[in-house]
mmCIF file of C-alpha atoms in Angstrom:
data_model
loop_
_atom_site.group_PDB
_atom_site.id
_atom_site.type_symbol
_atom_site.label_atom_id
_atom_site.label_comp_id
_atom_site.label_asym_id
_atom_site.label_seq_id
_atom_site.Cartn_x
_atom_site.Cartn_y
_atom_site.Cartn_z
ATOM 1 C CA MET A 11 93.268 72.648 113.048
ATOM 2 C CA SER A 12 89.521 72.130 113.279
ATOM 3 C CA ILE A 13 87.357 72.001 110.160
ATOM 4 C CA PHE A 14 85.482 74.948 111.668
ATOM 5 C CA GLU A 15 88.627 77.056 112.028
ATOM 6 C CA GLY A 16 90.435 76.514 108.738
ATOM 7 C CA PHE A 17 88.197 78.738 106.627
ATOM 8 C CA LEU A 18 88.467 81.535 109.216
ATOM 9 C CA SER A 19 92.200 81.832 108.554
ATOM 10 C CA THR A 20 94.352 81.551 105.429
ATOM 11 C CA PRO A 21 96.428 78.706 103.976
ATOM 12 C CA GLU A 22 99.593 80.797 104.279
ATOM 13 C CA THR A 23 99.189 81.476 107.992
ATOM 14 C CA LEU A 24 98.177 77.899 108.683
ATOM 15 C CA ASP A 25 101.366 76.789 106.922
ATOM 16 C CA ALA A 26 103.476 79.318 108.846
ATOM 17 C CA PHE A 27 102.418 77.789 112.156
ATOM 18 C CA ASP A 28 102.197 74.133 111.175
ATOM 19 C CA ASP A 29 104.384 71.550 112.881
ATOM 20 C CA ARG A 30 106.949 71.232 110.100
ATOM 21 C CA SER A 31 107.414 75.001 109.736
ATOM 22 C CA PHE A 32 107.911 75.428 113.457
ATOM 23 C CA VAL A 33 110.422 72.588 113.753
ATOM 24 C CA ASP A 34 112.256 74.060 110.767
ATOM 25 C CA ALA A 35 112.414 77.426 112.561
ATOM 26 C CA MET A 36 113.810 75.739 115.671
ATOM 27 C CA LEU A 37 116.494 74.074 113.572
ATOM 28 C CA ARG A 38 117.385 77.443 112.038
ATOM 29 C CA PHE A 39 117.924 78.669 115.601
ATOM 30 C CA GLU A 40 120.238 75.761 116.374
ATOM 31 C CA ALA A 41 122.206 76.276 113.165
ATOM 32 C CA ALA A 42 122.576 80.010 113.821
ATOM 33 C CA LEU A 43 123.625 79.311 117.416
ATOM 34 C CA ALA A 44 126.353 76.908 116.308
ATOM 35 C CA ARG A 45 127.661 79.204 113.572
ATOM 36 C CA SER A 46 127.730 82.199 115.893
ATOM 37 C CA GLN A 47 129.472 80.324 118.697
ATOM 38 C CA ALA A 48 132.093 79.017 116.309
ATOM 39 C CA ALA A 49 132.674 82.528 114.965
ATOM 40 C CA VAL A 50 133.584 83.808 118.434
ATOM 41 C CA GLY A 51 135.637 80.749 119.344
ATOM 42 C CA LEU A 52 133.253 79.116 121.798
ATOM 43 C CA ILE A 53 132.963 75.832 119.896
ATOM 44 C CA PRO A 54 135.152 74.196 117.233
ATOM 45 C CA GLU A 55 134.429 75.059 113.618
ATOM 46 C CA SER A 56 134.214 71.349 112.802
ATOM 47 C CA ALA A 57 131.524 70.855 115.431
ATOM 48 C CA ALA A 58 129.558 73.828 114.113
ATOM 49 C CA ASN A 59 129.702 72.439 110.576
ATOM 50 C CA SER A 60 128.385 69.071 111.742
ATOM 51 C CA ILE A 61 125.540 70.738 113.666
ATOM 52 C CA VAL A 62 124.600 73.037 110.793
ATOM 53 C CA ASN A 63 124.623 70.196 108.282
ATOM 54 C CA SER A 64 122.279 68.212 110.546
ATOM 55 C CA CYS A 65 119.774 71.077 110.941
ATOM 56 C CA LYS A 66 117.625 70.055 107.988
ATOM 57 C CA VAL A 67 113.975 69.454 108.758
ATOM 58 C CA GLU A 68 113.702 66.639 106.210
ATOM 59 C CA LEU A 69 116.059 64.574 108.386
ATOM 60 C CA PHE A 70 113.630 64.544 111.318
ATOM 61 C CA ASP A 71 110.415 62.773 112.217
ATOM 62 C CA VAL A 72 108.389 65.884 112.968
ATOM 63 C CA ALA A 73 105.298 63.971 114.045
ATOM 64 C CA ARG A 74 107.323 61.976 116.558
ATOM 65 C CA ILE A 75 108.911 65.125 117.985
ATOM 66 C CA VAL A 76 105.471 66.653 118.454
ATOM 67 C CA ARG A 77 104.124 63.477 120.065
ATOM 68 C CA GLU A 78 107.002 63.306 122.520
ATOM 69 C CA SER A 79 106.702 66.969 123.476
ATOM 70 C CA GLY A 80 103.726 66.269 125.740
ATOM 71 C CA ARG A 81 105.656 63.907 127.971
ATOM 72 C CA ALA A 82 108.782 66.066 127.864
ATOM 73 C CA GLY A 83 106.951 69.280 128.694
ATOM 74 C CA SER A 84 108.492 71.151 125.764
ATOM 75 C CA VAL A 85 108.803 70.565 122.032
ATOM 76 C CA ALA A 86 112.430 71.688 122.264
ATOM 77 C CA ILE A 87 113.472 68.724 124.409
ATOM 78 C CA PRO A 88 112.700 65.958 121.882
ATOM 79 C CA LEU A 89 113.936 68.221 119.093
ATOM 80 C CA VAL A 90 117.341 68.711 120.729
ATOM 81 C CA LYS A 91 117.529 64.996 121.567
ATOM 82 C CA ALA A 92 116.860 64.093 117.922
ATOM 83 C CA LEU A 93 119.341 66.720 116.727
ATOM 84 C CA LYS A 94 122.102 65.355 118.957
ATOM 85 C CA GLU A 95 121.407 61.866 117.639
ATOM 86 C CA ALA A 96 121.663 63.141 114.063
ATOM 87 C CA VAL A 97 124.881 65.042 114.784
ATOM 88 C CA GLY A 98 126.374 62.015 116.529
ATOM 89 C CA LEU A 99 125.971 59.879 113.419
ATOM 90 C CA PHE A 100 128.600 61.983 111.649
ATOM 91 C CA ASN A 101 130.655 63.594 114.409
ATOM 92 C CA ALA A 102 130.442 62.197 117.911
ATOM 93 C CA ASP A 103 132.663 64.951 119.267
ATOM 94 C CA ALA A 104 130.171 67.615 118.123
ATOM 95 C CA VAL A 105 127.300 66.292 120.236
ATOM 96 C CA ALA A 106 128.558 68.062 123.366
ATOM 97 C CA TYR A 107 128.460 71.404 121.521
ATOM 98 C CA THR A 108 124.933 70.981 120.209
ATOM 99 C CA HIS A 109 122.508 73.471 121.822
ATOM 100 C CA PHE A 110 125.473 74.635 123.895
ATOM 101 C CA GLY A 111 124.666 77.319 126.490
ATOM 102 C CA SER A 112 121.058 77.550 125.376
ATOM 103 C CA THR A 113 117.757 76.438 126.860
ATOM 104 C CA SER A 114 114.371 75.263 125.630
ATOM 105 C CA GLN A 115 112.723 78.659 125.837
ATOM 106 C CA ASP A 116 115.499 80.209 123.757
ATOM 107 C CA VAL A 117 114.842 77.963 120.801
ATOM 108 C CA ILE A 118 111.037 78.061 121.094
ATOM 109 C CA ASP A 119 110.730 81.836 121.529
ATOM 110 C CA THR A 120 113.117 82.486 118.670
ATOM 111 C CA ALA A 121 111.279 80.040 116.432
ATOM 112 C CA THR A 122 107.993 81.721 117.349
ATOM 113 C CA ALA A 123 109.481 85.098 116.465
ATOM 114 C CA GLN A 124 110.570 83.759 113.072
ATOM 115 C CA VAL A 125 107.197 82.311 112.099
ATOM 116 C CA THR A 126 105.445 85.382 113.501
ATOM 117 C CA ARG A 127 107.604 87.582 111.288
ATOM 118 C CA ASN A 128 106.412 85.608 108.277
ATOM 119 C CA ALA A 129 102.788 85.883 109.360
ATOM 120 C CA MET A 130 103.164 89.610 110.011
ATOM 121 C CA ALA A 131 104.414 90.151 106.473
ATOM 122 C CA LEU A 132 101.221 88.525 105.191
ATOM 123 C CA ILE A 133 99.072 90.597 107.531
ATOM 124 C CA GLU A 134 100.742 93.873 106.568
ATOM 125 C CA ALA A 135 100.414 93.179 102.849
ATOM 126 C CA ASP A 136 96.685 92.508 103.123
ATOM 127 C CA LEU A 137 96.176 95.407 105.524
ATOM 128 C CA SER A 138 97.735 97.703 102.933
ATOM 129 C CA ARG A 139 95.386 96.335 100.275
ATOM 130 C CA ALA A 140 92.396 97.046 102.491
ATOM 131 C CA ILE A 141 93.646 100.548 103.266
ATOM 132 C CA ASP A 142 94.256 101.370 99.610
ATOM 133 C CA ALA A 143 90.780 100.190 98.653
ATOM 134 C CA LEU A 144 89.083 102.273 101.338
ATOM 135 C CA LEU A 145 91.085 105.381 100.481
ATOM 136 C CA GLU A 146 90.020 104.983 96.870
ATOM 137 C CA HIS A 147 86.359 104.628 97.857
ATOM 138 C CA ALA A 148 86.668 107.652 100.137
ATOM 139 C CA VAL A 149 87.851 109.803 97.238
ATOM 140 C CA GLN A 150 85.543 108.334 94.604
ATOM 141 C CA HIS A 151 82.453 108.680 96.805
ATOM 142 C CA ALA A 152 83.509 111.776 98.727
ATOM 143 C CA THR A 153 80.180 113.529 98.039
ATOM 144 C CA THR A 154 77.904 110.523 97.455
ATOM 145 C CA PRO A 155 74.909 111.184 99.756
ATOM 146 C CA MET A 156 73.806 108.481 102.151
ATOM 147 C CA LEU A 157 72.040 108.238 105.478
ATOM 148 C CA ALA A 158 74.115 108.262 108.589
ATOM 149 C CA ARG A 159 72.782 106.036 111.351
ATOM 150 C CA THR A 160 73.049 106.515 115.088
ATOM 151 C CA LEU A 161 71.607 104.054 117.587
ATOM 152 C CA MET A 162 70.613 102.018 114.493
ATOM 153 C CA GLN A 163 68.250 104.774 113.295
ATOM 154 C CA PRO A 164 68.559 107.394 110.512
ATOM 155 C CA ALA A 165 70.422 110.407 111.902
ATOM 156 C CA SER A 166 71.178 112.814 109.051
ATOM 157 C CA VAL A 167 72.847 112.904 105.659
ATOM 158 C CA THR A 168 76.533 112.105 105.378
ATOM 159 C CA SER A 169 78.534 110.795 102.425
ATOM 160 C CA PHE A 170 79.733 107.312 101.685
ATOM 161 C CA GLY A 171 83.215 108.753 101.183
ATOM 162 C CA TYR A 172 83.199 110.161 104.701
ATOM 163 C CA LYS A 173 82.084 106.781 106.064
ATOM 164 C CA CYS A 174 84.981 105.113 104.215
ATOM 165 C CA ALA A 175 87.386 107.706 105.620
ATOM 166 C CA GLY A 176 86.102 106.800 109.075
ATOM 167 C CA TRP A 177 86.592 103.126 108.367
ATOM 168 C CA VAL A 178 90.140 103.478 107.100
ATOM 169 C CA ALA A 179 91.538 105.837 109.753
ATOM 170 C CA PRO A 180 91.925 103.167 112.475
ATOM 171 C CA LEU A 181 93.522 100.828 109.933
ATOM 172 C CA VAL A 182 96.170 103.378 108.977
ATOM 173 C CA ARG A 183 96.920 104.025 112.637
ATOM 174 C CA SER A 184 96.978 100.289 113.284
ATOM 175 C CA ARG A 185 99.452 99.684 110.474
ATOM 176 C CA ASN A 186 101.806 102.305 111.873
ATOM 177 C CA ARG A 187 101.544 100.938 115.412
ATOM 178 C CA LEU A 188 102.025 97.357 114.212
ATOM 179 C CA ARG A 189 105.262 98.326 112.503
ATOM 180 C CA VAL A 190 106.616 99.743 115.741
ATOM 181 C CA ALA A 191 105.313 96.868 117.883
ATOM 182 C CA LYS A 192 106.738 94.297 115.489
ATOM 183 C CA ALA A 193 110.177 95.911 115.551
ATOM 184 C CA ASN A 194 110.124 95.936 119.348
ATOM 185 C CA ALA A 195 108.835 92.387 119.785
ATOM 186 C CA LEU A 196 110.470 90.195 117.157
ATOM 187 C CA ASN A 197 113.789 89.593 118.862
ATOM 188 C CA VAL A 198 116.096 86.637 119.152
ATOM 189 C CA GLN A 199 115.813 84.928 122.528
ATOM 190 C CA LEU A 200 119.060 83.766 124.102
ATOM 191 C CA GLY A 201 119.636 83.546 127.822
ATOM 192 C CA GLY A 202 120.590 80.029 128.755
ATOM 193 C CA ALA A 203 119.202 78.313 131.815
ATOM 194 C CA VAL A 204 118.640 81.422 133.971
ATOM 195 C CA GLY A 205 119.144 84.222 131.465
ATOM 196 C CA THR A 206 122.782 85.077 132.234
ATOM 197 C CA LEU A 207 124.487 83.167 129.371
ATOM 198 C CA ALA A 208 126.994 82.056 131.969
ATOM 199 C CA GLN A 209 128.297 79.154 129.866
ATOM 200 C CA MET A 210 129.404 81.495 127.091
ATOM 201 C CA GLY A 211 132.206 83.110 129.037
ATOM 202 C CA GLY A 212 131.338 86.723 128.391
ATOM 203 C CA LYS A 213 130.776 86.206 124.677
ATOM 204 C CA GLY A 214 127.024 85.749 124.891
ATOM 205 C CA GLY A 215 126.232 89.282 123.728
ATOM 206 C CA GLU A 216 128.277 88.843 120.573
ATOM 207 C CA VAL A 217 126.678 85.474 119.904
ATOM 208 C CA MET A 218 123.238 87.000 120.350
ATOM 209 C CA GLN A 219 123.949 89.795 117.862
ATOM 210 C CA ARG A 220 125.331 87.391 115.284
ATOM 211 C CA MET A 221 122.245 85.210 115.629
ATOM 212 C CA ALA A 222 119.946 88.194 115.322
ATOM 213 C CA ASP A 223 121.680 89.252 112.121
ATOM 214 C CA GLU A 224 121.543 85.770 110.608
ATOM 215 C CA LEU A 225 117.906 85.143 111.529
ATOM 216 C CA GLU A 226 116.846 88.694 110.590
ATOM 217 C CA LEU A 227 115.442 89.403 114.034
ATOM 218 C CA GLY A 228 116.020 92.178 116.517
ATOM 219 C CA ASN A 229 118.316 92.043 119.520
ATOM 220 C CA ALA A 230 116.805 93.158 122.823
ATOM 221 C CA GLY A 231 120.260 93.110 124.395
ATOM 222 C CA ALA A 232 119.216 90.685 127.124
ATOM 223 C CA THR A 233 116.957 87.741 127.714
ATOM 224 C CA TRP A 234 113.206 88.366 127.845
ATOM 225 C CA HIS A 235 112.169 84.953 129.181
ATOM 226 C CA THR A 236 109.673 86.424 131.645
ATOM 227 C CA GLN A 237 109.640 90.005 130.334
ATOM 228 C CA ARG A 238 106.695 89.619 127.958
ATOM 229 C CA ASP A 239 105.597 93.241 127.623
ATOM 230 C CA GLU A 240 106.828 93.921 124.074
ATOM 231 C CA TRP A 241 105.601 90.544 122.878
ATOM 232 C CA VAL A 242 102.153 90.996 124.369
ATOM 233 C CA ALA A 243 102.034 94.583 123.086
ATOM 234 C CA LEU A 244 102.255 93.191 119.564
ATOM 235 C CA GLY A 245 99.376 90.839 120.397
ATOM 236 C CA CYS A 246 97.326 93.757 121.711
ATOM 237 C CA GLU A 247 97.931 95.733 118.531
ATOM 238 C CA LEU A 248 96.759 92.760 116.484
ATOM 239 C CA GLY A 249 93.631 92.651 118.629
ATOM 240 C CA LEU A 250 92.981 96.338 117.940
ATOM 241 C CA MET A 251 93.375 95.764 114.211
ATOM 242 C CA VAL A 252 90.927 92.865 114.296
ATOM 243 C CA GLY A 253 88.438 95.007 116.195
ATOM 244 C CA ALA A 254 88.714 97.824 113.644
ATOM 245 C CA LEU A 255 88.182 95.346 110.819
ATOM 246 C CA GLY A 256 85.198 93.920 112.665
ATOM 247 C CA LYS A 257 83.591 97.356 112.844
ATOM 248 C CA ILE A 258 83.907 97.731 109.059
ATOM 249 C CA ALA A 259 82.501 94.243 108.529
ATOM 250 C CA LEU A 260 79.528 94.960 110.781
ATOM 251 C CA ASP A 261 78.683 98.160 108.920
ATOM 252 C CA ILE A 262 78.971 96.473 105.530
ATOM 253 C CA SER A 263 76.768 93.587 106.611
ATOM 254 C CA LEU A 264 74.117 96.011 107.898
ATOM 255 C CA LEU A 265 74.267 98.139 104.757
ATOM 256 C CA GLY A 266 73.927 94.985 102.671
ATOM 257 C CA GLN A 267 70.676 93.807 104.243
ATOM 258 C CA TYR A 268 67.894 93.468 101.701
ATOM 259 C CA GLU A 269 65.836 96.215 103.346
ATOM 260 C CA VAL A 270 68.777 98.652 103.074
ATOM 261 C CA ALA A 271 70.733 97.368 100.057
ATOM 262 C CA GLU A 272 73.177 100.256 99.820
ATOM 263 C CA VAL A 273 76.523 98.421 99.891
ATOM 264 C CA MET A 274 77.151 94.794 98.975
ATOM 265 C CA GLU A 275 80.186 92.576 98.954
ATOM 266 C CA PRO A 276 81.347 91.607 95.448
ATOM 267 C CA THR A 277 79.724 88.642 93.788
ATOM 268 C CA GLU A 278 81.440 85.770 92.056
ATOM 269 C CA PRO A 279 80.618 82.122 91.432
ATOM 270 C CA GLY A 280 80.619 80.098 94.636
ATOM 271 C CA ARG A 281 80.833 83.144 96.923
ATOM 272 C CA GLY A 282 78.213 83.749 99.587
ATOM 273 C CA GLY A 283 75.639 81.261 98.373
ATOM 274 C CA SER A 284 73.069 79.411 100.425
ATOM 275 C CA SER A 285 72.492 75.657 100.576
ATOM 276 C CA ALA A 286 68.728 76.168 100.721
ATOM 277 C CA MET A 287 67.827 79.621 99.364
ATOM 278 C CA PRO A 288 69.236 80.531 95.948
ATOM 279 C CA HIS A 289 68.332 84.222 96.286
ATOM 280 C CA LYS A 290 70.689 84.838 99.205
ATOM 281 C CA ARG A 291 73.991 86.719 98.944
ATOM 282 C CA ASN A 292 75.687 86.070 102.235
ATOM 283 C CA PRO A 293 78.439 88.573 103.201
ATOM 284 C CA VAL A 294 81.111 85.947 103.769
ATOM 285 C CA ALA A 295 84.046 88.358 104.070
ATOM 286 C CA SER A 296 82.218 90.257 106.787
ATOM 287 C CA MET A 297 81.367 86.940 108.414
ATOM 288 C CA VAL A 298 85.050 85.947 108.661
ATOM 289 C CA ALA A 299 86.045 89.367 109.998
ATOM 290 C CA LEU A 300 83.235 89.342 112.556
ATOM 291 C CA ALA A 301 84.161 85.825 113.680
ATOM 292 C CA ALA A 302 87.724 87.018 114.242
ATOM 293 C CA ALA A 303 86.455 90.027 116.183
ATOM 294 C CA GLN A 304 84.558 87.632 118.445
ATOM 295 C CA ARG A 305 87.581 85.420 119.056
ATOM 296 C CA ALA A 306 90.528 87.811 119.201
ATOM 297 C CA PRO A 307 89.620 89.530 122.492
ATOM 298 C CA GLN A 308 89.817 86.200 124.321
ATOM 299 C CA ARG A 309 93.234 85.509 122.776
ATOM 300 C CA VAL A 310 94.536 88.934 123.768
ATOM 301 C CA ALA A 311 93.101 88.545 127.260
ATOM 302 C CA ALA A 312 94.884 85.208 127.580
ATOM 303 C CA LEU A 313 98.196 86.837 126.631
ATOM 304 C CA LEU A 314 97.674 89.563 129.210
ATOM 305 C CA GLY A 315 96.633 87.011 131.796
ATOM 306 C CA ALA A 316 99.818 85.038 131.202
ATOM 307 C CA MET A 317 102.127 87.994 131.884
ATOM 308 C CA PRO A 318 102.642 87.346 135.629
ATOM 309 C CA GLN A 319 105.395 84.737 135.354
ATOM 310 C CA GLN A 320 107.476 83.195 138.108
ATOM 311 C CA HIS A 321 111.012 84.482 138.606
ATOM 312 C CA GLU A 322 113.331 83.750 135.654
ATOM 313 C CA ARG A 323 111.308 81.021 133.898
ATOM 314 C CA ALA A 324 107.557 80.517 133.910
ATOM 315 C CA LEU A 325 105.603 77.433 134.922
ATOM 316 C CA GLY A 326 102.348 77.292 132.981
ATOM 317 C CA ALA A 327 101.940 80.942 131.973
ATOM 318 C CA TRP A 328 104.462 80.908 129.116
ATOM 319 C CA GLN A 329 103.067 77.614 127.894
ATOM 320 C CA ALA A 330 99.547 79.062 127.884
ATOM 321 C CA GLU A 331 100.789 82.063 125.910
ATOM 322 C CA LEU A 332 102.389 79.792 123.310
ATOM 323 C CA ALA A 333 99.097 77.996 122.735
ATOM 324 C CA GLU A 334 97.135 81.227 122.264
ATOM 325 C CA TRP A 335 99.598 83.064 120.045
ATOM 326 C CA PRO A 336 99.116 81.160 116.755
ATOM 327 C CA GLN A 337 95.342 81.355 117.099
ATOM 328 C CA LEU A 338 95.511 85.139 117.365
ATOM 329 C CA LEU A 339 97.715 85.429 114.286
ATOM 330 C CA MET A 340 95.492 83.056 112.334
ATOM 331 C CA SER A 341 92.358 85.032 113.204
ATOM 332 C CA ALA A 342 94.082 88.319 112.436
ATOM 333 C CA HIS A 343 95.208 87.258 108.993
ATOM 334 C CA GLY A 344 91.898 85.590 108.221
ATOM 335 C CA SER A 345 90.119 88.836 109.051
ATOM 336 C CA VAL A 346 92.332 91.177 107.076
ATOM 337 C CA ARG A 347 92.598 88.828 104.081
ATOM 338 C CA ALA A 348 88.812 88.512 103.893
ATOM 339 C CA LEU A 349 88.233 92.263 103.815
ATOM 340 C CA ALA A 350 91.246 92.980 101.610
ATOM 341 C CA SER A 351 89.685 90.649 99.058
ATOM 342 C CA ALA A 352 86.213 92.198 99.322
ATOM 343 C CA LEU A 353 86.773 95.926 99.736
ATOM 344 C CA PRO A 354 88.182 96.711 96.278
ATOM 345 C CA GLY A 355 85.057 95.280 94.650
ATOM 346 C CA LEU A 356 82.409 96.672 96.983
ATOM 347 C CA GLN A 357 79.168 97.271 95.110
ATOM 348 C CA VAL A 358 78.016 100.746 96.089
ATOM 349 C CA ASP A 359 74.413 101.458 95.044
ATOM 350 C CA VAL A 360 74.304 105.262 94.941
ATOM 351 C CA VAL A 361 70.772 105.200 93.520
ATOM 352 C CA ARG A 362 69.542 103.168 96.471
ATOM 353 C CA MET A 363 71.323 105.480 98.903
ATOM 354 C CA ARG A 364 69.532 108.477 97.413
ATOM 355 C CA ALA A 365 66.202 106.609 97.344
ATOM 356 C CA ASN A 366 66.485 105.796 101.051
ATOM 357 C CA ILE A 367 67.062 109.485 101.782
ATOM 358 C CA ASP A 368 64.136 110.580 99.629
ATOM 359 C CA ARG A 369 61.815 108.001 101.175
ATOM 360 C CA LEU A 370 62.582 109.321 104.631
ATOM 361 C CA ARG A 371 62.237 112.948 103.530
ATOM 362 C CA ALA A 372 58.754 112.209 102.203
ATOM 363 C CA GLU A 373 57.646 111.013 105.639
ATOM 364 C CA LEU A 374 58.857 114.109 107.539
ATOM 365 C CA PRO A 375 57.738 117.717 107.806
ATOM 366 C CA LYS A 376 59.514 119.825 105.200
ATOM 367 C CA GLU A 377 61.447 121.828 107.771
ATOM 368 C CA ALA A 378 62.916 118.736 109.417
ATOM 369 C CA ALA A 379 63.566 117.115 106.054
ATOM 370 C CA ASP A 380 65.494 120.133 104.786
ATOM 371 C CA GLU A 381 67.486 120.543 107.987
ATOM 372 C CA TRP A 382 68.612 116.961 108.504
ATOM 373 C CA PHE A 383 68.041 115.057 105.282
ATOM 374 C CA ASN A 384 69.003 117.427 102.502
ATOM 375 C CA PRO A 385 71.286 115.538 100.082
ATOM 376 C CA ALA A 386 73.335 118.736 99.728
ATOM 377 C CA LEU A 387 74.720 118.033 103.220
ATOM 378 C CA ALA A 388 76.934 115.450 101.547
ATOM 379 C CA GLU A 389 79.017 118.265 100.087
ATOM 380 C CA ASN A 390 80.300 119.188 103.533
ATOM 381 C CA ALA A 391 80.892 115.532 104.381
ATOM 382 C CA GLY A 392 82.820 115.248 101.136
ATOM 383 C CA ARG A 393 85.166 118.062 102.113
ATOM 384 C CA LEU A 394 85.758 116.366 105.435
ATOM 385 C CA ALA A 395 86.382 113.037 103.703
ATOM 386 C CA LEU A 396 89.012 114.462 101.357
ATOM 387 C CA ALA A 397 90.714 116.310 104.219
ATOM 388 C CA GLN A 398 90.779 113.081 106.222
ATOM 389 C CA VAL A 399 92.278 111.168 103.304
ATOM 390 C CA GLU A 400 95.011 113.774 102.891
ATOM 391 C CA ARG A 401 95.767 113.689 106.598
ATOM 392 C CA LEU A 402 95.909 109.891 106.675
ATOM 393 C CA ARG A 403 98.238 109.768 103.717
ATOM 394 C CA GLY A 404 100.483 112.227 105.528
ATOM 395 C CA LEU A 405 100.501 110.030 108.628
ATOM 396 C CA ASP A 406 101.430 106.947 106.645
ATOM 397 C CA LYS A 407 105.167 107.401 106.337
ATOM 398 C CA PRO A 408 106.573 103.962 107.120
ATOM 399 C CA ASN A 409 110.025 103.576 108.568
ATOM 400 C CA LYS A 410 111.701 101.255 106.084
ATOM 401 C CA GLU A 411 113.797 99.755 108.876
ATOM 402 C CA ASN A 412 110.599 98.461 110.469
ATOM 403 C CA LEU A 413 109.075 96.879 107.370
#
């Protein structure tokens, strides 16, 4: 991870996708595979116990596995080699049953689904914090008059509450869509060499379900080695969320300019300072969210571009997808964490908002000023804001099975 990328994400997401965490997730796959195969009589119980007892990340040289993955063409190959060596130290007969009937993509896709599930839990928690903060602002400032801007120019009077309702609506919709996309995408992968589970003698479906239950993942009912639609759909939904957060960040940064000074990010020691100009209050949360909004579209485009994959197993496209996926999740969580931390403490200067309206009114003919820039227009915007909040709260009925 580059020094220029770390602060655009979060420590938790960086940890979720670090080398040790990923190898640990692959070993959880191997342990679940062995237990499930033993349960249906495909491999001896003694072999499964030896495999499971060897699937402990502290027993492995993670750095060496990662180094050897380049020459092998897959991180699963050196991992399985090291696992068989570890199993063989205690039970030579169990080596033949290690990784039985599986293939490299099975272990890597399932490990990716596991670490993605952990990252998605972080994203959803912070997204909910951001939503709650904006809903509160929408109610609190339902009738607070402010200038609306179109084409970067004053348009008429709206309310800050109505602006917040407009900010939060895409986030509520995004949260609901992410729950559905996550449930559809985060599945165990198990297909064997060509997706037919031929080595498992008709018991592959039962093994797959047992693994899904143990690893707390879904079961697509079949391999999805080159069927990437649900997986990429989750990536697209993350991209939409990042874009919606970027829009909020852009508005906040514009409203926080010295010449406008209507809304500012919260202040605290060490936040948003300048190395040269002590008077500056840089909107660092907006900066992180805007950086993510610049980067996420390329990640999503790469996922879409990698969807045409050859026959039953991809050469190059799947590998490209794997490289892009963590970066998208890291940007997504960095964005939502930054705004979730800033939105509850937004400094809303209602006096400045009114002063900016009055200054514009003074420069216009009375008829135009009364028609377009009467602060009383905020009352109507306030009614719309409260109606929008009620509607959004009605839409937000999460399916507990998808949480």
